[in-house]
XYZ file of N, CA and C in Angstrom:
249
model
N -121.557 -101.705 46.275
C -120.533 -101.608 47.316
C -119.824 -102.951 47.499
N -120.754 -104.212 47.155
C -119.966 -105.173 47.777
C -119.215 -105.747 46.182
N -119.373 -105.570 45.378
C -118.975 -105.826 43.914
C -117.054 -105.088 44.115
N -117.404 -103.614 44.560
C -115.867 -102.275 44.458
C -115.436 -103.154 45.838
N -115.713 -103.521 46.916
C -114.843 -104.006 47.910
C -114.470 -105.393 47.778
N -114.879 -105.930 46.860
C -114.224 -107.628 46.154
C -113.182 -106.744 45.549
N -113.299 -106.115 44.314
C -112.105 -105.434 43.523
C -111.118 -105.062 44.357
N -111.393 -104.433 45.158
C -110.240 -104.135 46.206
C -109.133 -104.979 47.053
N -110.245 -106.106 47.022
C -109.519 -107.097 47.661
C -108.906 -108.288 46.609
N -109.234 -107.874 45.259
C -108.747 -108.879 44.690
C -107.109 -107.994 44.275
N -107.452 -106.517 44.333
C -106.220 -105.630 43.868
C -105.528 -105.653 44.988
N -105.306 -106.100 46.593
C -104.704 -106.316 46.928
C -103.916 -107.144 46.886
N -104.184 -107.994 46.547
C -103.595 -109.841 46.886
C -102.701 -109.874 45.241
N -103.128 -109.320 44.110
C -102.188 -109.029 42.694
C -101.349 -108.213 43.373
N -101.137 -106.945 44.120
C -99.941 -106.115 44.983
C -99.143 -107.423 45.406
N -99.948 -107.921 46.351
C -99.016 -108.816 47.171
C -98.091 -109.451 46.344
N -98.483 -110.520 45.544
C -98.194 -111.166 44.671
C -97.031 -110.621 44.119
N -97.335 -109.785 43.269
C -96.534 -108.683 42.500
C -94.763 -108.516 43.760
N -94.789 -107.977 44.602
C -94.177 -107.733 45.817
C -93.345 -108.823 45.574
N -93.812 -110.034 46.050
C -93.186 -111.373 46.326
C -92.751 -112.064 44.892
N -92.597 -111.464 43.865
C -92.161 -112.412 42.855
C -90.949 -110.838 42.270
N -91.288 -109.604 42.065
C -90.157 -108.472 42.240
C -88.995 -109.065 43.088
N -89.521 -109.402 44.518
C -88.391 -109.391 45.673
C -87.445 -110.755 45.174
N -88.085 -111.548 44.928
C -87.610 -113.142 44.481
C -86.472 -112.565 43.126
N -87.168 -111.623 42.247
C -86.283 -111.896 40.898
C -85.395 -110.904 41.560
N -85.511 -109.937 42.070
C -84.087 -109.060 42.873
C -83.396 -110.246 43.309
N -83.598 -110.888 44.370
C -82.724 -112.003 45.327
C -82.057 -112.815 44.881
N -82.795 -113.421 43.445
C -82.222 -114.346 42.458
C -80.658 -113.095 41.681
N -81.096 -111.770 41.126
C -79.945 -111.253 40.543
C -79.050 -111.296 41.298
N -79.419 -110.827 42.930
C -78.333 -110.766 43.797
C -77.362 -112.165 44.009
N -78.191 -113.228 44.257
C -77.292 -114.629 44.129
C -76.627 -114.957 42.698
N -77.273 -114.402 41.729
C -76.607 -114.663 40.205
C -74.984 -113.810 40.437
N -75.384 -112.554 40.678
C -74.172 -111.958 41.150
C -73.007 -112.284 41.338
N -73.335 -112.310 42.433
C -72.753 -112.705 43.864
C -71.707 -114.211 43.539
N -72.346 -115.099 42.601
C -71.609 -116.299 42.431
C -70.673 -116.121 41.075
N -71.152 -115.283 40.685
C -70.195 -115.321 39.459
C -69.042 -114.474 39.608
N -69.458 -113.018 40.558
C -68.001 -112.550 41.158
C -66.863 -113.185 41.620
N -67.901 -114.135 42.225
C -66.574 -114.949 43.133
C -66.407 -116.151 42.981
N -66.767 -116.063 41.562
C -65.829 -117.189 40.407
C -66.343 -118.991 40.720
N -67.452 -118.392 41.584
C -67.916 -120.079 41.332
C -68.175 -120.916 40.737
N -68.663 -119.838 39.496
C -68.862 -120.791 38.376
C -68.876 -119.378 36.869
N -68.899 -120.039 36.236
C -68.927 -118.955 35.480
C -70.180 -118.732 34.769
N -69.998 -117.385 33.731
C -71.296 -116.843 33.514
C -71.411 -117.591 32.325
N -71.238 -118.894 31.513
C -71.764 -119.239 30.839
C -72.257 -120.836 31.369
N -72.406 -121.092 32.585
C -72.545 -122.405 32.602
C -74.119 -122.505 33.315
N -74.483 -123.620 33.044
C -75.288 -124.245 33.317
C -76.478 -123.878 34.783
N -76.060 -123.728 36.149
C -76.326 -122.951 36.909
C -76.814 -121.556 36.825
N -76.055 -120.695 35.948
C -76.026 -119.461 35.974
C -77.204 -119.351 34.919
N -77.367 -120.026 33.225
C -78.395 -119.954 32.986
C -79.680 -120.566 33.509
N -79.695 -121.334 34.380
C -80.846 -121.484 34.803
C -81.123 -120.093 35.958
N -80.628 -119.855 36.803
C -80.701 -118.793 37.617
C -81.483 -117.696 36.367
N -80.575 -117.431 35.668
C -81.122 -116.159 34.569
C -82.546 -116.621 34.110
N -82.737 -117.807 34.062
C -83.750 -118.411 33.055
C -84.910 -117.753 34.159
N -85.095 -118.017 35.669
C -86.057 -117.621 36.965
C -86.194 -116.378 36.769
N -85.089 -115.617 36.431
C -85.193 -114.258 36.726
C -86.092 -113.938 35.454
N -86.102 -114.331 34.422
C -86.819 -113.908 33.366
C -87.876 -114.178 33.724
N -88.232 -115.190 34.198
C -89.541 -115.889 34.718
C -90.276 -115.111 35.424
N -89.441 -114.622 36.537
C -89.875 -113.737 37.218
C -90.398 -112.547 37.016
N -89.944 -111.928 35.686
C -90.071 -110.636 35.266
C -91.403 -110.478 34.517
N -91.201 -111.636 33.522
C -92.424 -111.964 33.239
C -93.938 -111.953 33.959
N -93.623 -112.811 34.823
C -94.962 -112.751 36.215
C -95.685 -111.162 36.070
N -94.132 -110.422 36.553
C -94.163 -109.068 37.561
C -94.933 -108.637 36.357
N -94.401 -108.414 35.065
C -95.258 -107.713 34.445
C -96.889 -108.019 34.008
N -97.374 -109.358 33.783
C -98.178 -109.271 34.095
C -99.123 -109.195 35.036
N -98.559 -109.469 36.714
C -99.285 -109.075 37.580
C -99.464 -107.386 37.387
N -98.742 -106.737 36.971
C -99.082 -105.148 36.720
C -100.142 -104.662 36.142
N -99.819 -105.304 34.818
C -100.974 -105.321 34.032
C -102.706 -105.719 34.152
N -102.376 -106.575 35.017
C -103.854 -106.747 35.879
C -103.996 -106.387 36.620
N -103.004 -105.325 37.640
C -103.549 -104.210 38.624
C -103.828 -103.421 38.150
N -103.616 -103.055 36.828
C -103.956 -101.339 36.354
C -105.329 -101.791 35.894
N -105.916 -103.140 35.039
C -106.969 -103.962 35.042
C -107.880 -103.537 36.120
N -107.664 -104.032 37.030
C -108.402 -104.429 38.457
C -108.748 -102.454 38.607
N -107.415 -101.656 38.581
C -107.730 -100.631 38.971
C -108.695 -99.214 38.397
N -108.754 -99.755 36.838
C -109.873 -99.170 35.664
C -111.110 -99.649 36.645
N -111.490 -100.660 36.628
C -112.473 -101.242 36.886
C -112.928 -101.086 38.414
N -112.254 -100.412 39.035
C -112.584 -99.756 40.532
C -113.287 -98.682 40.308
N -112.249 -98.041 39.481
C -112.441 -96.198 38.927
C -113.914 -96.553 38.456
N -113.757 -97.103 37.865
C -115.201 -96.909 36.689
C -116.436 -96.944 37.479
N -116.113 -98.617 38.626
C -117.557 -98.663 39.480
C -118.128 -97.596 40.505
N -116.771 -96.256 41.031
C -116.786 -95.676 41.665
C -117.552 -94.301 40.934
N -117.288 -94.248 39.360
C -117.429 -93.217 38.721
C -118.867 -93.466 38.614
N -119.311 -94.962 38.591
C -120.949 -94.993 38.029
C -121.843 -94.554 39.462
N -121.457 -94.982 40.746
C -121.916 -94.841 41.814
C -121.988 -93.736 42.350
């Protein structure tokens, strides 16, 4: 019991995580956007690839925080299945 309620709590805090780096690479497209509509700079300069460069960054993260919730979440199933 106390082994599946660590898992749980470690599969929360990868959610969280997960949450807060999704919301970041949304916020970042939205400011990537947003500045290049309105011609602040353009889409090949310097600014804008770094912005893009986060968002990749970001995506990256997201997917592997996923990948270690579905991780975390085998490994719930399983302790629940042996118990």
């Amino acid at each position: 019991l106390g082994k599946r309620k660590l898992l749980f709590e470690k599969r929360r805090q990868v959610s969280d995580y997960a949450l807060i780096f999704a919301m970041s690479g949304v916020l970042l497209m939205i400011i990537e956007t947003e500045f290049s509509m309105s011609k602040l700079y353009l889409k090949s300069s310097i600014p804008s690839y770094l912005i893009k460069s986060f968002i990749t960054l970001t995506s990256l993260i997201l997917v592997t925080l996923i990948l270690f919730y579905y991780a975390l979440e085998v490994q719930v199933s399983w302790k629940i299945e042996i118990n």
